Short mmCIF file of C-alpha atoms in Angstrom, two decimals:
data_model
loop_
_atom_site.label_atom_id
_atom_site.label_comp_id
_atom_site.label_asym_id
_atom_site.label_seq_id
_atom_site.Cartn_x
_atom_site.Cartn_y
_atom_site.Cartn_z
CA UNK A 419 -227.06 44.93 -216.19
CA UNK A 420 -230.59 44.04 -214.57
CA UNK A 421 -229.94 40.48 -215.55
CA UNK A 422 -226.79 39.98 -213.86
CA UNK A 423 -228.54 41.39 -210.24
CA UNK A 424 -231.21 38.98 -210.52
CA UNK A 425 -229.19 36.21 -211.24
CA UNK A 426 -227.03 37.14 -208.00
CA UNK A 427 -230.56 37.33 -205.85
CA UNK A 428 -231.53 33.93 -206.92
CA UNK A 429 -228.41 32.45 -206.28
CA UNK A 430 -228.01 33.71 -202.87
CA UNK A 431 -231.38 32.31 -201.60
CA UNK A 432 -230.36 28.86 -202.32
CA UNK A 433 -227.17 29.54 -199.88
CA UNK A 434 -228.90 30.82 -197.27
CA UNK A 435 -231.33 27.56 -197.54
CA UNK A 436 -228.10 25.30 -197.13
CA UNK A 437 -226.78 27.47 -194.15
CA UNK A 438 -229.75 27.17 -192.16
CA UNK A 439 -230.62 23.53 -192.43
CA UNK A 440 -229.91 21.65 -189.54
CA UNK A 441 -229.56 18.31 -191.44
CA UNK A 442 -226.48 20.15 -193.01
CA UNK A 443 -224.99 20.32 -189.63
CA UNK A 444 -224.53 16.64 -188.70
CA UNK A 445 -221.06 15.59 -186.55
CA UNK A 446 -220.14 12.47 -186.04
CA UNK A 447 -218.33 13.16 -182.98
CA UNK A 448 -220.49 12.12 -180.04
CA UNK A 449 -220.84 14.79 -177.46
CA UNK A 450 -220.42 13.90 -173.67
CA UNK A 451 -221.37 16.15 -171.22
CA UNK A 452 -218.39 17.81 -169.10
CA UNK A 453 -218.58 16.17 -165.63
CA UNK A 454 -216.51 18.70 -163.90
CA UNK A 455 -217.60 22.03 -165.44
CA UNK A 456 -214.90 24.57 -165.59
CA UNK A 457 -215.12 27.68 -162.64
CA UNK A 458 -215.36 30.84 -163.73
CA UNK A 459 -212.61 32.88 -161.78
CA UNK A 460 -212.90 36.86 -161.10
CA UNK A 461 -210.09 39.00 -162.24
CA UNK A 462 -208.39 41.24 -159.76
CA UNK A 463 -209.82 44.07 -161.00
CA UNK A 464 -213.07 42.91 -160.12
CA UNK A 465 -212.23 42.77 -156.68
CA UNK A 466 -213.84 44.97 -154.30
CA UNK A 467 -210.78 45.39 -152.18
CA UNK A 468 -209.23 47.33 -155.39
CA UNK A 469 -211.94 49.29 -155.93
CA UNK A 470 -211.73 53.22 -156.26
CA UNK A 471 -213.66 53.59 -152.97
CA UNK A 472 -211.39 51.20 -151.28
CA UNK A 473 -208.05 53.07 -152.05
CA UNK A 474 -208.74 56.41 -150.82
CA UNK A 475 -209.65 54.60 -147.29
CA UNK A 476 -206.75 52.54 -147.05
CA UNK A 477 -204.17 54.28 -145.02
CA UNK A 478 -201.01 52.10 -146.57
CA UNK A 479 -202.05 52.48 -149.64
CA UNK A 480 -202.10 56.29 -149.45
CA UNK A 481 -198.62 56.40 -147.83
CA UNK A 482 -197.16 54.38 -150.74
CA UNK A 483 -198.81 57.07 -152.98
CA UNK A 484 -197.64 60.08 -151.15
CA UNK A 485 -194.09 58.56 -150.95
CA UNK A 486 -194.16 57.83 -154.73
CA UNK A 487 -195.40 61.30 -155.74
CA UNK A 488 -193.05 62.97 -153.54
CA UNK A 489 -190.10 60.98 -154.77
CA UNK A 490 -191.11 61.56 -158.15
CA UNK A 491 -191.69 64.96 -157.55
CA UNK A 492 -188.06 65.34 -156.12
CA UNK A 493 -186.33 63.08 -158.86
CA UNK A 494 -188.41 65.87 -161.65
CA UNK A 495 -187.01 69.10 -159.28
CA UNK A 496 -183.31 67.68 -159.46
CA UNK A 497 -183.77 66.99 -163.42
CA UNK A 498 -184.75 70.75 -163.98
CA UNK A 499 -181.84 72.21 -162.07
CA UNK A 500 -179.79 69.96 -163.84
CA UNK A 501 -181.18 70.93 -167.00
CA UNK A 502 -181.15 74.68 -166.00
CA UNK A 503 -177.53 74.44 -165.22
CA UNK A 504 -176.63 73.03 -168.60
CA UNK A 505 -178.43 74.94 -170.72
CA UNK A 506 -177.00 77.94 -168.77
CA UNK A 507 -173.47 76.51 -169.50
CA UNK A 508 -174.48 75.93 -172.87
CA UNK A 509 -175.69 79.13 -173.59
CA UNK A 510 -172.83 81.05 -171.73
CA UNK A 511 -170.53 79.00 -174.17
CA UNK A 512 -172.20 80.23 -176.94
CA UNK A 513 -171.98 83.44 -176.29
CA UNK A 514 -168.26 83.24 -175.86
CA UNK A 515 -167.69 81.41 -179.36
CA UNK A 516 -170.23 83.74 -180.92
CA UNK A 517 -168.04 86.64 -179.72
CA UNK A 518 -165.01 85.13 -180.96
CA UNK A 519 -165.80 84.72 -183.89
CA UNK A 520 -167.52 88.42 -184.34
CA UNK A 521 -163.77 89.68 -183.03
CA UNK A 522 -161.79 87.60 -185.29
CA UNK A 523 -164.23 88.37 -188.70
CA UNK A 524 -163.83 92.01 -187.17
CA UNK A 525 -159.93 92.21 -187.01
CA UNK A 526 -159.67 90.14 -190.44
CA UNK A 527 -161.92 92.81 -191.99
CA UNK A 528 -159.65 95.91 -189.84
CA UNK A 529 -156.38 94.04 -190.86
CA UNK A 530 -157.74 93.70 -194.86
CA UNK A 531 -158.45 97.44 -194.95
CA UNK A 532 -155.38 98.68 -193.25
CA UNK A 533 -152.83 96.19 -195.70
CA UNK A 534 -154.66 97.13 -198.95
CA UNK A 535 -153.14 100.63 -197.77
CA UNK A 536 -149.84 99.32 -197.58
CA UNK A 537 -147.21 98.29 -199.96
CA UNK A 538 -147.82 95.00 -201.71
CA UNK A 539 -144.36 93.12 -201.46
CA UNK A 540 -144.73 91.86 -198.09
CA UNK A 541 -143.01 88.37 -197.33
CA UNK A 542 -143.87 85.79 -194.79
CA UNK A 543 -140.41 86.45 -193.10
CA UNK A 544 -141.10 90.19 -192.78
CA UNK A 545 -143.94 89.25 -190.71
CA UNK A 546 -143.47 89.90 -187.06
CA UNK A 547 -143.51 86.48 -185.02
CA UNK A 548 -146.39 85.79 -182.88
CA UNK A 549 -145.73 84.80 -179.27
CA UNK A 550 -147.25 81.41 -178.98
CA UNK A 551 -144.66 80.53 -182.25
CA UNK A 552 -141.40 82.03 -180.72
CA UNK A 553 -138.12 80.97 -182.93
CA UNK A 554 -135.38 78.91 -181.29
CA UNK A 555 -133.23 82.25 -181.72
CA UNK A 556 -135.71 84.33 -179.39
CA UNK A 557 -135.54 81.29 -176.98
CA UNK A 558 -131.99 80.91 -176.61
CA UNK A 559 -131.80 84.86 -176.08
CA UNK A 560 -134.29 84.46 -173.38
CA UNK A 561 -132.29 81.81 -171.68
CA UNK A 562 -129.14 83.50 -171.94
CA UNK A 563 -130.26 86.90 -170.58
CA UNK A 564 -132.22 84.79 -167.55
CA UNK A 565 -128.77 83.15 -166.85
CA UNK A 566 -126.93 85.79 -167.48
CA UNK A 567 -129.19 88.06 -164.84
CA UNK A 568 -129.45 85.00 -162.52
CA UNK A 569 -125.80 84.39 -162.34
CA UNK A 570 -124.36 87.67 -161.88
CA UNK A 571 -126.43 87.71 -158.93
CA UNK A 572 -125.37 84.39 -157.42
CA UNK A 573 -121.82 85.28 -157.81
CA UNK A 574 -121.12 88.04 -155.42
CA UNK A 575 -123.48 86.27 -153.12
CA UNK A 576 -121.60 83.30 -153.27
CA UNK A 577 -118.53 85.07 -152.44
CA UNK A 578 -120.01 87.26 -149.70
CA UNK A 579 -121.60 84.44 -147.77
CA UNK A 580 -119.14 81.64 -148.60
CA UNK A 581 -116.59 83.77 -147.09
CA UNK A 582 -118.81 84.82 -144.39
CA UNK A 583 -119.25 80.98 -143.66
CA UNK A 584 -116.19 79.64 -144.24
CA UNK A 585 -115.22 82.75 -141.30
CA UNK A 586 -117.39 81.39 -138.86
CA UNK A 587 -116.12 77.79 -139.87
CA UNK A 588 -112.59 79.08 -139.08
CA UNK A 589 -113.65 80.72 -135.78
CA UNK A 590 -115.32 77.30 -134.85
CA UNK A 591 -112.93 75.38 -135.99
CA UNK A 592 -109.98 77.02 -133.78
CA UNK A 593 -112.12 76.75 -130.39
CA UNK A 594 -112.46 73.22 -131.32
CA UNK A 595 -108.62 72.62 -131.87
CA UNK A 596 -107.83 74.61 -128.72
CA UNK A 597 -110.27 72.59 -126.48
CA UNK A 598 -108.90 69.12 -128.25
CA UNK A 599 -105.36 70.48 -127.62
CA UNK A 600 -106.27 71.43 -123.92
CA UNK A 601 -107.56 67.70 -123.66
CA UNK A 602 -104.54 66.21 -125.05
CA UNK A 603 -102.44 68.13 -123.35
CA UNK A 604 -104.24 66.94 -119.92
CA UNK A 605 -104.36 63.32 -120.72
CA UNK A 606 -100.33 63.32 -121.61
CA UNK A 607 -99.45 65.36 -118.91
CA UNK A 608 -101.43 63.38 -116.67
CA UNK A 609 -99.54 60.08 -117.88
CA UNK A 610 -96.48 61.88 -117.81
CA UNK A 611 -96.94 63.09 -114.51
CA UNK A 612 -98.09 59.89 -112.99
CA UNK A 613 -94.81 58.08 -114.24
CA UNK A 614 -91.99 60.67 -112.64
CA UNK A 615 -93.95 60.20 -109.59
CA UNK A 616 -93.55 56.42 -109.77
CA UNK A 617 -90.39 57.04 -110.61
CA UNK A 618 -89.82 59.06 -107.20
CA UNK A 619 -91.46 56.56 -105.12
CA UNK A 620 -89.22 53.75 -106.44
CA UNK A 621 -85.78 55.97 -105.97
CA UNK A 622 -86.73 57.06 -102.86
CA UNK A 623 -87.56 53.70 -101.55
CA UNK A 624 -84.26 52.26 -102.55
CA UNK A 625 -82.25 55.28 -101.53
CA UNK A 626 -83.96 55.83 -97.88
CA UNK A 627 -85.02 52.16 -97.10
CA UNK A 628 -82.93 49.86 -99.17
CA UNK A 629 -85.67 48.12 -101.03
CA UNK A 630 -85.60 46.56 -104.20
CA UNK A 631 -88.59 44.29 -104.35
CA UNK A 632 -91.73 44.10 -102.43
CA UNK A 633 -94.49 40.95 -102.53
CA UNK A 634 -92.16 39.00 -104.29
CA UNK A 635 -91.93 41.55 -107.12
CA UNK A 636 -89.57 44.04 -108.26
CA UNK A 637 -90.70 47.57 -107.41
CA UNK A 638 -90.89 48.91 -111.02
CA UNK A 639 -93.57 46.00 -111.40
CA UNK A 640 -94.96 46.61 -107.97
CA UNK A 641 -95.62 50.34 -108.20
CA UNK A 642 -97.19 51.62 -111.10
CA UNK A 643 -99.14 55.08 -111.90
CA UNK A 644 -102.23 53.71 -110.03
CA UNK A 645 -101.18 53.28 -106.53
CA UNK A 646 -97.86 54.95 -106.54
CA UNK A 647 -99.84 57.80 -104.11
CA UNK A 648 -101.41 55.26 -101.79
CA UNK A 649 -99.52 55.41 -98.38
CA UNK A 650 -101.63 52.72 -97.06
CA UNK A 651 -101.02 50.28 -99.67
CA UNK A 652 -97.30 50.75 -99.57
CA UNK A 653 -96.98 50.54 -95.80
CA UNK A 654 -98.79 47.76 -95.76
CA UNK A 655 -96.40 45.96 -98.20
CA UNK A 656 -93.27 47.25 -96.41
CA UNK A 657 -94.50 46.35 -92.91
CA UNK A 658 -95.18 42.97 -94.31
CA UNK A 659 -91.87 42.35 -95.65
CA UNK A 660 -90.61 43.93 -92.04
CA UNK A 661 -92.37 41.46 -90.27
CA UNK A 662 -91.08 38.15 -92.44
CA UNK A 663 -87.44 39.26 -91.79
CA UNK A 664 -85.31 37.83 -88.96
CA UNK A 665 -84.28 40.31 -87.13
CA UNK A 666 -82.95 40.17 -83.23
CA UNK A 667 -85.12 41.82 -80.82
CA UNK A 668 -83.31 44.49 -78.63
CA UNK A 669 -86.10 45.70 -76.60
CA UNK A 670 -89.45 47.06 -78.12
CA UNK A 671 -87.16 46.99 -81.60
CA UNK A 672 -85.40 44.68 -83.88
CA UNK A 673 -81.77 44.88 -84.56
CA UNK A 674 -80.25 43.92 -87.43
CA UNK A 675 -78.92 40.95 -88.59
CA UNK A 676 -76.68 39.64 -91.57
CA UNK A 677 -79.62 38.38 -94.32
CA UNK A 678 -80.27 39.01 -97.81
CA UNK A 679 -82.25 42.02 -96.73
CA UNK A 680 -80.52 43.37 -93.96
CA UNK A 681 -80.06 46.78 -95.85
CA UNK A 682 -83.93 47.38 -95.36
CA UNK A 683 -83.50 46.33 -91.84
CA UNK A 684 -80.66 48.75 -91.09
CA UNK A 685 -82.42 52.08 -92.56
CA UNK A 686 -85.34 51.26 -90.77
CA UNK A 687 -83.54 50.87 -87.55
CA UNK A 688 -81.72 54.07 -87.99
CA UNK A 689 -84.92 55.74 -89.04
CA UNK A 690 -85.91 54.55 -86.07
CA UNK A 691 -83.17 55.78 -83.79
CA UNK A 692 -83.27 59.20 -85.78
CA UNK A 693 -86.93 59.94 -85.37
CA UNK A 694 -87.45 58.91 -81.94
CA UNK A 695 -83.77 59.80 -80.46
CA UNK A 696 -83.94 56.57 -78.39
CA UNK A 697 -86.81 57.18 -76.34
CA UNK A 698 -88.64 54.70 -77.73
CA UNK A 699 -91.98 56.66 -77.79
CA UNK A 700 -92.00 55.88 -81.69
CA UNK A 701 -92.89 52.38 -83.03
CA UNK A 702 -91.25 50.87 -85.61
CA UNK A 703 -94.94 50.81 -87.93
CA UNK A 704 -95.13 54.66 -87.51
CA UNK A 705 -91.43 55.01 -88.60
CA UNK A 706 -92.48 52.79 -91.51
CA UNK A 707 -95.64 55.24 -91.90
CA UNK A 708 -93.80 58.78 -91.57
CA UNK A 709 -91.35 57.49 -94.15
CA UNK A 710 -93.81 56.36 -96.71
CA UNK A 711 -96.11 59.57 -96.15
CA UNK A 712 -92.63 61.57 -96.77
CA UNK A 713 -92.36 59.48 -99.89
CA UNK A 714 -95.35 59.99 -101.24
CA UNK A 715 -95.58 63.84 -100.70
CA UNK A 716 -92.52 64.61 -102.86
CA UNK A 717 -93.69 62.27 -105.91
CA UNK A 718 -96.84 64.09 -105.67
CA UNK A 719 -95.39 67.46 -105.99
CA UNK A 720 -92.71 66.03 -108.61
CA UNK A 721 -95.68 64.49 -110.42
CA UNK A 722 -97.95 67.59 -110.10
CA UNK A 723 -94.78 69.89 -111.95
CA UNK A 724 -94.23 67.06 -114.42
CA UNK A 725 -97.92 66.97 -115.30
CA UNK A 726 -98.47 70.87 -115.76
CA UNK A 727 -95.17 71.19 -117.66
CA UNK A 728 -95.69 68.01 -120.05
CA UNK A 729 -99.45 69.79 -120.22
CA UNK A 730 -98.62 73.10 -121.22
CA UNK A 731 -95.82 71.71 -123.91
CA UNK A 732 -98.08 69.17 -125.38
CA UNK A 733 -101.25 71.77 -125.74
CA UNK A 734 -98.72 74.33 -127.22
CA UNK A 735 -98.08 71.67 -129.92
CA UNK A 736 -101.50 70.16 -130.26
CA UNK A 737 -102.43 73.95 -130.84
CA UNK A 738 -100.00 74.56 -133.32
CA UNK A 739 -100.69 71.35 -135.43
CA UNK A 740 -104.43 71.74 -135.19
CA UNK A 741 -104.37 75.57 -136.03
CA UNK A 742 -101.92 74.45 -139.20
CA UNK A 743 -104.56 71.59 -140.23
CA UNK A 744 -107.56 74.50 -139.84
CA UNK A 745 -105.28 76.77 -141.93
CA UNK A 746 -104.91 74.46 -144.46
CA UNK A 747 -108.51 73.72 -144.99
CA UNK A 748 -109.28 77.10 -145.13
CA UNK A 749 -107.10 77.99 -147.60
CA UNK A 750 -108.47 74.75 -149.75
CA UNK A 751 -112.09 76.35 -149.35
CA UNK A 752 -110.93 79.96 -150.20
CA UNK A 753 -109.62 78.20 -153.31
CA UNK A 754 -112.81 76.02 -153.96
CA UNK A 755 -114.81 79.43 -153.41
CA UNK A 756 -112.94 81.79 -155.78
CA UNK A 757 -112.41 79.10 -158.67
CA UNK A 758 -116.46 78.95 -157.93
CA UNK A 759 -116.80 82.57 -158.52
CA UNK A 760 -114.22 82.31 -161.57
CA UNK A 761 -116.40 79.69 -162.91
CA UNK A 762 -119.85 81.68 -162.17
CA UNK A 763 -118.60 84.84 -163.89
CA UNK A 764 -117.42 83.17 -167.03
CA UNK A 765 -120.42 81.17 -167.68
CA UNK A 766 -122.15 84.47 -167.45
CA UNK A 767 -119.69 86.75 -169.57
CA UNK A 768 -120.39 83.98 -172.08
CA UNK A 769 -124.05 84.04 -171.66
CA UNK A 770 -124.28 87.67 -171.79
CA UNK A 771 -122.25 87.82 -174.96
CA UNK A 772 -124.85 85.60 -176.90
CA UNK A 773 -127.50 87.63 -175.68
CA UNK A 774 -125.64 90.73 -176.86
CA UNK A 775 -125.40 88.85 -180.24
CA UNK A 776 -128.69 87.76 -180.64
CA UNK A 777 -129.91 90.91 -179.64
CA UNK A 778 -127.99 92.99 -182.21
CA UNK A 779 -129.68 90.44 -184.60
CA UNK A 780 -132.91 90.79 -183.95
CA UNK A 781 -132.84 94.54 -183.67
CA UNK A 782 -131.94 94.46 -187.01
CA UNK A 783 -134.68 92.62 -188.15
CA UNK A 784 -136.81 94.40 -186.30
CA UNK A 785 -136.55 97.61 -188.11
CA UNK A 786 -138.24 96.06 -190.85
CA UNK A 787 -141.34 95.06 -188.33
CA UNK A 788 -142.09 97.77 -186.69
CA UNK A 789 -145.14 99.28 -188.63
CA UNK A 790 -146.80 95.56 -188.36
CA UNK A 791 -146.14 95.68 -184.70
CA UNK A 792 -147.76 98.83 -184.30
CA UNK A 793 -150.65 97.62 -186.45
CA UNK A 794 -151.22 94.65 -184.31
CA UNK A 795 -151.22 96.71 -181.00
CA UNK A 796 -153.72 99.11 -182.49
#
């Protein structure tokens, strides 16, 4: 072994000689001196501006550091608050779950202990139905009961309030019917009265003055319900007609002569002598105006009487007609209300019957489940 050590040391000596001999390090590449020497640059951390002593004296840097510290602290505080809330929420939820598990285990244990003391021939159909899993029968029974109670309360109210509302409607309808009848009677009476007045004026003009036409028209066309009581209008037409006729002048009056309208001239002349008694104090225009006033006065009296009579008759007839219509509508509405009440009562009766049947069946089943219901209530 010593021989091997000696050989290794002897081999290392020539190797050192070869490494440190400069003649063995010849290079064929010529070395050219660098005319542009590389400048050495100082790094950022070597600047005096960023030394710790300058950090402490720089106000801007201090402000930035303070803002950073403040915002960081605020973020950490908000994070801690959220974590506290979340931890509390998780803790409460865990406690609730633990309580539910404990309660469930306790109930199971108690049920198992008490069921062991009961008879063993228990079937699933004998167990009570859970409130959250009601059968269709229970739902129908509850619905029928609600419909029966609700419908039994509605039916009397429909009859009561329906009759009250219908009575109020009938009263208002009768008042409206009478008002409309009065308006219709007044309109019809005014129309009939005016027509009667027109007839009187035409008849009196033809009888007293012998006039059959005025203004180139027949009296039926010239006199109408709008102007039959206009004294000035009729007077102007008559006086114009009188002036247009050929009459012999006798003093201040005209004596009638033979012409197609001699009847009119004769009538006016007679009226003149009758009113003036031959004194000559009254003129022909005054005679015509006075005669027209008398005729119009009689026509207005006739028109007013006819108006009152026709108004009363038409109003009474309209009241009867409108009242009959209101009574017919009222009777129809009563029939509809009664039919609705009967329909509601029939529906309620059917619901009550269904409820009683389902209730009877449920009671029979509940006789077997009483001890289990008592057990669950405990």
